Tab-separated table of C-alpha atoms and ligand atoms in Angstrom:
chain	number	residue	atom	x	y	z
A	1	MET	CA	50.155	140.684	21.078
A	2	ILE	CA	47.192	139.942	18.841
A	3	ARG	CA	47.681	136.662	17.046
A	4	PRO	CA	45.713	136.239	13.831
A	5	ALA	CA	44.766	132.664	12.977
A	6	LEU	CA	46.743	132.836	9.757
A	7	SER	CA	49.710	134.756	8.326
A	8	ILE	CA	50.568	134.575	4.651
A	9	VAL	CA	54.196	135.503	4.022
A	10	ILE	CA	55.300	136.560	0.548
A	11	PRO	CA	58.821	137.662	-0.485
A	12	CYS	CA	58.699	139.943	-3.540
A	13	TYR	CA	61.445	141.161	-5.847
A	14	ASN	CA	60.376	143.233	-8.862
A	15	GLU	CA	56.862	141.821	-8.774
A	16	GLU	CA	54.816	144.975	-9.491
A	17	ALA	CA	52.919	143.211	-12.258
A	18	CYS	CA	51.895	140.344	-9.954
A	19	LEU	CA	50.940	142.173	-6.770
A	20	ASP	CA	47.323	143.112	-7.463
A	21	ALA	CA	46.353	139.680	-8.711
A	22	LEU	CA	48.340	138.146	-5.870
A	23	HIS	CA	46.541	140.249	-3.266
A	24	ALA	CA	43.146	139.340	-4.703
A	25	ARG	CA	43.743	135.596	-4.869
A	26	VAL	CA	45.577	135.281	-1.577
A	27	SER	CA	42.915	137.301	0.256
A	28	ALA	CA	40.111	135.209	-1.230
A	29	ALA	CA	41.880	131.995	-0.217
A	30	ALA	CA	42.515	133.310	3.303
A	31	ARG	CA	38.858	134.393	3.722
A	32	ALA	CA	37.645	131.021	2.552
A	33	ALA	CA	39.892	129.359	5.133
A	34	VAL	CA	39.689	131.528	8.266
A	35	GLY	CA	37.238	134.362	7.644
A	36	GLU	CA	38.627	137.779	8.598
A	37	ASP	CA	41.257	136.580	11.047
A	38	TYR	CA	44.371	136.711	8.845
A	39	GLU	CA	47.248	138.934	7.765
A	40	VAL	CA	49.145	139.115	4.491
A	41	VAL	CA	52.806	139.991	4.989
A	42	LEU	CA	54.423	141.353	1.838
A	43	VAL	CA	58.196	141.769	1.917
A	44	ASN	CA	59.728	144.084	-0.632
A	45	ASP	CA	63.225	142.729	-1.214
A	46	GLY	CA	64.786	145.900	-2.614
A	47	SER	CA	62.767	145.857	-5.842
A	48	ARG	CA	63.844	148.273	-8.540
A	49	ASP	CA	60.351	148.568	-9.991
A	50	ALA	CA	57.197	150.024	-8.405
A	51	SER	CA	56.586	147.071	-6.071
A	52	TRP	CA	56.936	149.170	-2.902
A	53	PRO	CA	54.455	151.919	-3.884
A	54	VAL	CA	52.021	149.197	-4.947
A	55	MET	CA	52.463	147.469	-1.581
A	56	GLN	CA	51.901	150.752	0.250
A	57	ARG	CA	48.694	151.250	-1.699
A	58	LEU	CA	47.552	147.698	-0.872
A	59	ALA	CA	48.364	148.211	2.824
A	60	ALA	CA	46.473	151.522	2.867
A	61	GLY	CA	43.392	149.943	1.304
A	62	ASP	CA	43.268	146.679	3.227
A	63	ARG	CA	43.871	146.375	6.959
A	64	HIS	CA	44.927	142.745	6.532
A	65	VAL	CA	48.003	143.754	4.550
A	66	VAL	CA	51.332	144.435	6.248
A	67	ALA	CA	54.167	145.517	3.967
A	68	ILE	CA	57.836	145.602	4.885
A	69	ASN	CA	60.461	147.382	2.846
A	70	LEU	CA	63.952	145.949	3.222
A	71	SER	CA	66.883	148.341	2.943
A	72	ARG	CA	68.137	146.631	-0.234
A	73	ASN	CA	67.933	143.325	-2.073
A	74	HIS	CA	68.873	140.703	0.512
A	75	GLY	CA	67.882	137.683	-1.575
A	76	HIS	CA	64.847	135.432	-1.566
A	77	GLN	CA	65.656	133.369	1.527
A	78	LEU	CA	66.471	136.365	3.715
A	79	ALA	CA	63.441	138.324	2.499
A	80	LEU	CA	61.364	135.305	3.418
A	81	THR	CA	63.042	135.208	6.838
A	82	ALA	CA	62.184	138.886	7.386
A	83	GLY	CA	58.530	138.136	6.695
A	84	LEU	CA	58.560	135.084	8.943
A	85	ASP	CA	60.165	137.098	11.767
A	86	LEU	CA	57.464	139.726	11.495
A	87	CYS	CA	54.365	137.655	11.031
A	88	ALA	CA	52.268	136.851	14.073
A	89	GLY	CA	49.839	134.154	12.961
A	90	ASP	CA	49.112	130.793	14.579
A	91	GLN	CA	49.494	129.185	11.192
A	92	ILE	CA	51.835	130.465	8.553
A	93	LEU	CA	51.588	129.993	4.810
A	94	ILE	CA	54.709	130.677	2.749
A	95	ILE	CA	54.059	131.388	-0.908
A	96	ASP	CA	55.835	133.021	-3.888
A	97	ALA	CA	54.587	136.293	-5.330
A	98	ASP	CA	54.242	135.034	-8.895
A	99	LEU	CA	51.237	132.759	-8.209
A	100	GLN	CA	53.062	129.703	-9.523
A	101	ASP	CA	51.799	128.101	-6.345
A	102	PRO	CA	47.994	128.250	-6.079
A	103	PRO	CA	46.866	129.991	-2.846
A	104	GLU	CA	43.629	128.006	-3.163
A	105	LEU	CA	45.564	124.977	-1.901
A	106	LEU	CA	45.469	126.612	1.550
A	107	SER	CA	42.161	125.059	2.593
A	108	GLU	CA	43.357	121.588	1.627
A	109	MET	CA	46.643	122.186	3.490
A	110	ARG	CA	44.757	123.199	6.626
A	111	ARG	CA	42.551	120.152	6.330
A	112	VAL	CA	45.605	117.880	6.040
A	113	MET	CA	47.333	119.665	8.912
A	114	ALA	CA	44.339	119.111	11.185
A	115	ALA	CA	43.664	115.554	10.061
A	116	GLU	CA	47.278	114.419	10.375
A	117	GLU	CA	48.057	116.572	13.409
A	118	ALA	CA	51.034	117.843	11.435
A	119	ASP	CA	53.239	120.853	12.130
A	120	VAL	CA	54.235	121.306	8.514
A	121	VAL	CA	52.323	120.566	5.328
A	122	TYR	CA	54.674	121.011	2.380
A	123	ALA	CA	53.558	121.131	-1.211
A	124	VAL	CA	55.312	118.760	-3.593
A	125	ARG	CA	55.416	119.681	-7.277
A	126	ARG	CA	53.829	117.048	-9.466
A	127	LYS	CA	54.083	119.068	-12.662
A	128	ARG	CA	55.832	122.314	-13.490
A	129	GLU	CA	54.108	124.356	-16.163
A	130	GLY	CA	55.724	126.984	-18.316
A	131	GLU	CA	59.269	126.576	-17.056
A	132	THR	CA	62.189	126.018	-19.371
A	133	PHE	CA	63.595	122.553	-19.952
A	134	PHE	CA	66.854	123.810	-18.471
A	135	LYS	CA	65.169	124.964	-15.257
A	136	LYS	CA	63.316	121.682	-14.826
A	137	LEU	CA	66.437	119.636	-15.569
A	138	THR	CA	68.683	121.581	-13.194
A	139	ALA	CA	66.009	121.588	-10.487
A	140	ALA	CA	65.474	117.826	-10.779
A	141	ALA	CA	69.233	117.181	-10.723
A	142	PHE	CA	69.715	119.571	-7.802
A	143	TYR	CA	67.135	117.931	-5.555
A	144	ARG	CA	68.533	114.474	-6.304
A	145	VAL	CA	72.175	115.396	-5.706
A	146	LEU	CA	71.155	117.189	-2.529
A	147	ASP	CA	69.313	114.104	-1.383
A	148	ARG	CA	72.458	111.994	-1.923
A	149	VAL	CA	74.851	114.232	-0.026
A	150	THR	CA	72.813	115.556	2.887
A	151	ASP	CA	72.308	113.930	6.244
A	152	THR	CA	68.934	115.659	6.696
A	153	PRO	CA	66.261	114.079	4.491
A	154	ILE	CA	65.049	117.095	2.505
A	155	PRO	CA	61.894	116.312	0.511
A	156	LEU	CA	62.390	116.170	-3.271
A	157	ASP	CA	60.785	118.690	-5.652
A	158	THR	CA	59.543	120.852	-2.822
A	159	GLY	CA	59.842	124.626	-2.747
A	160	ASP	CA	59.109	126.957	0.122
A	161	PHE	CA	55.348	126.719	-0.509
A	162	ARG	CA	54.122	125.242	2.774
A	163	LEU	CA	51.857	125.687	5.768
A	164	MET	CA	53.515	125.721	9.193
A	165	SER	CA	52.334	125.758	12.772
A	166	ARG	CA	53.515	128.483	15.122
A	167	ARG	CA	55.738	126.130	17.103
A	168	ALA	CA	57.403	124.875	13.922
A	169	LEU	CA	57.993	128.463	12.802
A	170	ASP	CA	59.414	129.467	16.171
A	171	ALA	CA	61.791	126.506	15.968
A	172	LEU	CA	62.831	127.597	12.481
A	173	LEU	CA	63.428	131.170	13.591
A	174	ALA	CA	65.666	129.933	16.392
A	175	LEU	CA	68.210	128.776	13.787
A	176	PRO	CA	70.639	131.663	13.491
A	177	GLU	CA	72.527	131.004	10.265
A	178	GLN	CA	73.144	133.626	7.595
A	179	ALA	CA	73.290	131.217	4.671
A	180	ARG	CA	69.664	130.213	4.830
A	181	PHE	CA	68.203	127.356	2.843
A	182	VAL	CA	64.768	127.603	4.373
A	183	ARG	CA	63.208	124.414	2.979
A	184	GLY	CA	66.152	122.395	4.320
A	185	MET	CA	66.045	124.125	7.683
A	186	VAL	CA	62.347	123.313	7.990
A	187	ALA	CA	63.120	119.668	7.243
A	188	TRP	CA	65.838	119.766	9.903
A	189	ILE	CA	63.555	120.938	12.730
A	190	GLY	CA	61.499	117.763	12.548
A	191	PHE	CA	58.035	117.450	14.160
A	192	ARG	CA	55.432	115.856	11.967
A	193	GLN	CA	55.717	116.989	8.359
A	194	VAL	CA	53.432	115.717	5.609
A	195	PRO	CA	53.527	116.220	1.831
A	196	LEU	CA	50.692	117.391	-0.386
A	197	ALA	CA	51.014	117.005	-4.169
A	198	TYR	CA	50.073	119.833	-6.532
A	199	ASP	CA	50.687	121.064	-10.066
A	200	ARG	CA	52.894	124.121	-10.319
A	201	ALA	CA	51.523	126.751	-12.689
A	202	GLU	CA	53.242	129.250	-14.896
A	203	ARG	CA	54.348	132.619	-13.524
A	204	ILE	CA	51.419	135.051	-14.072
A	205	ALA	CA	53.648	137.986	-15.038
A	206	GLY	CA	57.281	139.009	-15.210
A	207	GLU	CA	60.148	136.579	-15.393
A	208	SER	CA	62.048	134.332	-13.016
A	209	LYS	CA	64.123	136.211	-10.442
A	210	TYR	CA	66.520	133.285	-10.263
A	211	PRO	CA	69.145	133.672	-12.962
A	212	LEU	CA	71.821	130.982	-13.203
A	213	ALA	CA	74.252	132.729	-10.842
A	214	LYS	CA	71.623	132.944	-8.069
A	215	MET	CA	70.645	129.317	-8.683
A	216	ILE	CA	74.260	128.181	-8.236
A	217	ARG	CA	74.647	130.173	-5.055
A	218	PHE	CA	71.369	128.803	-3.753
A	219	ALA	CA	72.519	125.244	-4.529
A	220	LEU	CA	75.863	125.817	-2.795
A	221	ASP	CA	74.107	127.227	0.283
A	222	ALA	CA	71.958	124.121	0.347
A	223	VAL	CA	74.838	121.672	0.043
A	224	THR	CA	77.241	123.446	2.395
A	225	GLY	CA	74.461	124.091	4.884
A	226	PHE	CA	73.396	120.487	5.145
A	227	SER	CA	76.383	118.346	4.338
A	228	THR	CA	80.098	118.035	4.866
A	229	ALA	CA	80.369	115.352	2.188
A	230	PRO	CA	82.276	117.679	-0.190
A	231	LEU	CA	84.948	118.084	2.482
A	232	ARG	CA	85.222	114.324	2.872
A	233	PHE	CA	85.579	114.091	-0.898
A	234	ALA	CA	89.042	115.633	-0.500
A	235	SER	CA	90.201	112.896	1.856
A	236	HIS	CA	88.843	110.178	-0.439
A	237	VAL	CA	90.580	111.605	-3.471
A	238	GLY	CA	93.738	112.079	-1.416
A	239	LEU	CA	93.662	108.438	-0.342
A	240	TRP	CA	93.263	107.111	-3.894
A	241	LEU	CA	95.939	109.423	-5.231
A	242	THR	CA	98.315	108.305	-2.492
A	243	ALA	CA	97.738	104.672	-3.438
A	244	ALA	CA	98.260	105.495	-7.103
A	245	SER	CA	101.422	107.426	-6.372
A	246	VAL	CA	102.931	104.481	-4.470
A	247	LEU	CA	102.435	102.289	-7.537
A	248	LEU	CA	103.874	104.977	-9.756
A	249	VAL	CA	106.949	105.401	-7.560
A	250	ILE	CA	107.587	101.632	-7.601
A	251	TYR	CA	107.274	101.642	-11.382
A	252	ILE	CA	109.607	104.617	-11.804
A	253	LEU	CA	112.257	103.221	-9.446
A	254	GLY	CA	111.998	99.813	-11.131
A	255	ALA	CA	112.474	101.318	-14.560
A	256	PHE	CA	115.402	103.388	-13.288
A	257	ALA	CA	117.056	100.368	-11.666
A	258	MET	CA	116.822	98.438	-14.932
A	259	GLY	CA	118.542	101.303	-16.671
A	260	HIS	CA	115.618	102.337	-18.897
A	261	ALA	CA	115.650	105.902	-19.997
A	262	LEU	CA	112.372	107.558	-19.001
A	263	PRO	CA	111.214	110.037	-21.611
A	264	GLY	CA	108.191	111.610	-20.109
A	265	TRP	CA	106.679	114.858	-21.310
A	266	THR	CA	103.279	113.257	-21.861
A	267	SER	CA	103.073	111.367	-18.589
A	268	LEU	CA	104.526	114.302	-16.678
A	269	MET	CA	101.985	116.742	-18.098
A	270	LEU	CA	99.187	114.294	-17.393
A	271	VAL	CA	100.133	114.111	-13.732
A	272	VAL	CA	100.652	117.866	-13.431
A	273	VAL	CA	97.332	118.749	-15.080
A	274	VAL	CA	95.249	116.172	-13.212
A	275	LEU	CA	96.765	116.997	-9.839
A	276	GLY	CA	96.469	120.737	-10.450
A	277	ALA	CA	92.793	120.438	-11.334
A	278	VAL	CA	91.942	118.200	-8.395
A	279	GLN	CA	93.803	120.459	-5.983
A	280	MET	CA	92.118	123.613	-7.233
A	281	PHE	CA	88.710	121.964	-7.083
A	282	VAL	CA	89.221	120.756	-3.531
A	283	LEU	CA	90.627	124.129	-2.522
A	284	GLY	CA	87.560	125.829	-4.020
A	285	MET	CA	85.304	123.533	-2.068
A	286	ILE	CA	87.098	124.267	1.177
A	287	GLY	CA	86.775	127.941	0.228
A	288	GLU	CA	82.986	127.630	-0.043
A	289	TYR	CA	82.832	126.415	3.548
A	290	LEU	CA	85.465	128.820	4.813
A	291	GLY	CA	83.749	131.822	3.213
A	292	ARG	CA	80.454	130.898	4.822
A	293	LEU	CA	82.158	130.347	8.147
A	294	TYR	CA	83.636	133.835	7.857
A	295	VAL	CA	80.273	135.390	7.068
A	296	GLU	CA	78.668	133.556	9.995
A	297	ALA	CA	81.456	134.668	12.296
A	298	LYS	CA	80.676	138.331	11.595
A	299	ARG	CA	77.221	137.844	13.062
A	300	ARG	CA	75.658	140.642	11.092
A	301	PRO	CA	71.882	141.034	11.176
A	302	LEU	CA	70.210	138.882	8.527
A	303	TYR	CA	68.468	141.853	6.923
A	304	LEU	CA	67.627	145.483	7.545
A	305	VAL	CA	64.115	146.928	7.486
A	306	SER	CA	63.753	150.455	6.158
A	307	ASP	CA	59.975	151.047	6.153
A	308	VAL	CA	56.798	149.395	7.276
A	309	ALA	CA	53.266	149.965	5.966
A	310	GLY	CA	50.177	148.630	7.703
A	311	GLU	CA	49.799	147.229	11.177
A	312	VAL	CA	52.711	145.024	12.183
A	313	LYS	CA	51.784	142.906	15.155
A	314	ARG	CA	55.311	142.250	16.320
A	315	HIS	CA	57.945	144.705	17.337
A	316	VAL	CA	60.104	145.993	14.491
A	317	THR	CA	63.207	148.075	14.894
A	318	LEU	CA	63.662	150.026	11.719
A	319	GLY	CA	67.132	149.561	10.393
A	320	PHE	CA	67.333	146.285	12.226
A	321	ARG	CA	65.619	142.940	12.324
A	322	ALA	CA	62.243	142.351	13.850
A	323	GLU	CA	62.077	140.834	17.274
A	324	ASP	CA	59.341	139.802	19.583
A	325	VAL	CA	60.883	141.481	22.599
A	326	ALA	CA	60.552	145.041	23.814
A	327	PRO	CA	63.320	147.197	22.350
A	328	ASN	CA	64.553	149.056	25.374
A	329	THR	CA	64.149	146.592	28.193
A	330	PRO	CA	66.588	148.014	30.734
A	331	SER	CA	69.186	145.385	31.428
A	332	GLY	CA	70.309	144.947	34.988
A	333	PRO	CA	73.721	146.046	36.251
A	334	GLU	CA	76.634	144.001	34.999
A	335	PRO	CA	77.322	141.153	37.396
A	336	ASP	CA	80.609	141.559	39.235
A	337	ALA	CA	83.416	139.593	37.774
A	338	GLY	CA	85.041	137.483	40.488
B	401	UDP	N1	62.534	136.776	-4.728
B	401	UDP	C1	62.973	137.663	-3.740
B	401	UDP	N2	64.268	138.133	-3.800
B	401	UDP	C2	65.134	137.760	-4.788
B	401	UDP	C3	64.679	136.831	-5.772
B	401	UDP	C4	63.377	136.363	-5.700
B	401	UDP	O1	62.232	138.021	-2.835
B	401	UDP	O2	66.272	138.235	-4.782
B	401	UDP	C5	61.139	136.265	-4.658
B	401	UDP	C6	60.331	136.453	-5.924
B	401	UDP	O3	59.717	137.721	-5.958
B	401	UDP	C7	59.313	135.317	-5.804
B	401	UDP	C8	60.111	134.233	-5.106
B	401	UDP	O4	61.222	134.874	-4.489
B	401	UDP	O5	58.218	135.680	-4.985
B	401	UDP	C9	60.581	133.139	-6.037
B	401	UDP	O6	61.242	133.714	-7.135
B	401	UDP	P1	60.943	133.259	-8.620
B	401	UDP	O7	59.486	132.998	-8.806
B	401	UDP	O8	61.530	134.264	-9.558
B	401	UDP	O9	61.769	131.900	-8.688
B	401	UDP	P2	61.404	130.618	-9.576
B	401	UDP	O10	59.966	130.294	-9.328
B	401	UDP	O11	61.684	130.996	-10.982
B	401	UDP	O12	62.350	129.575	-9.056
B	402	MG	MG1	58.422	131.550	-9.504
C-alpha cells in the first residue's frame, strides 16, 4: 500500500456551496506542508444537494482527491469514521467542510506535533465567530457538563479538528462502537496529546447541519459513551427518597396514633407527581443506555459505501465498510470441535 505523508479527511453533508473553496484552501495548505505527497478524502454523507457530483468533478480533476459516497446519511461521526477507515496517510488531519476551522493551521499543527513528539494535536476554540448565542451557550454548557460526568478527561471547547499520527488513528479505529463520539474516543486512547488554540471562523456558506435534535443526540452519545454517572444518579435519588419516606412513615403513623384525621389531597398529589416524574426520568435514562446496548448488540456495519471516485489506497468493499485486509482471503478449514 502506498502511504501518503498526509491525509485530510472531511465529512460533508449538503455542502455543495463550500466544496470548491474547501478544495482550494485545503490543497494549498497541504502543499505548503508536505508538497505533493497528500490525499484529500471527501465523504459524502448522503447529501440531498449536488455535493456528490461536485466531489466527482473534483476527484476527476485532481489526483489527490478521493471521494466516497455513503449509501445514505449516516451522521457526522460515522461519515468521519468512513473517511478515517479509508484514508492511508501517515498523518491525518480531520476538518469540517464549512471552513470554520482554518486549514492553514496545518503547518503549525505539524510543527507542534514534531516539537512535542505528540500523537495528537487538537485545536481548541478560543473564539467562535458568527455562531448564534444559543449555539455558543449550549456548546459551552455541554462541554462543562461532560467534563463533570465523564471519567475520561475530554478537552473542553474542542471539536474534531485535529492532527493525528497513524498509530493514534489505528488505535481509534480499533474501537468498535456504533455510537461514536470521536473527540471523546480520541481522548480515551491516550498517547501524548497537545492542544493548540485558534479562533473559529464563520461558516463560509450554507447553514449548520446540526439542528437541535441532532445536537441532543450527539450530547447523549457523548455522555452515555463516556460515563455511567446518570445510572448512578438513580441509586442516589433512590437512597434519598428512601430516607425521606422513612421519616414520612413515622410522621403518618404518629399522627394516626394520636388520632389526628389526615386530610391529604395536596400532600398526596405532591408525592405522586414528584415520584412519577423522578421515576420516568430515571427510566428514560436507563432507556438511553439500553437502546444503545441494543444497537451495539446488533453489530451492524457502521456505514455503507455506495460509490468511490478517485484512487482509494485502501481496500473498499462497496456496500460495506472499508478494511485494510484483502477481501477474499480464503479461510482455512474449520477446526474440528472436540
Ligand atoms: N456533517 C455530516 N453529516 C451530518 C451532519 C454534518 O457529514 O449528518 C458534516 C458537515 O458537512 C460538516 C461537519 O459535519 O462538515 C460539521 O457540521 P456543521 O458545520 O454543520 O456543524 P457545526 O459547525 O454547526 O457544529
Ligand atoms: Mg460548522
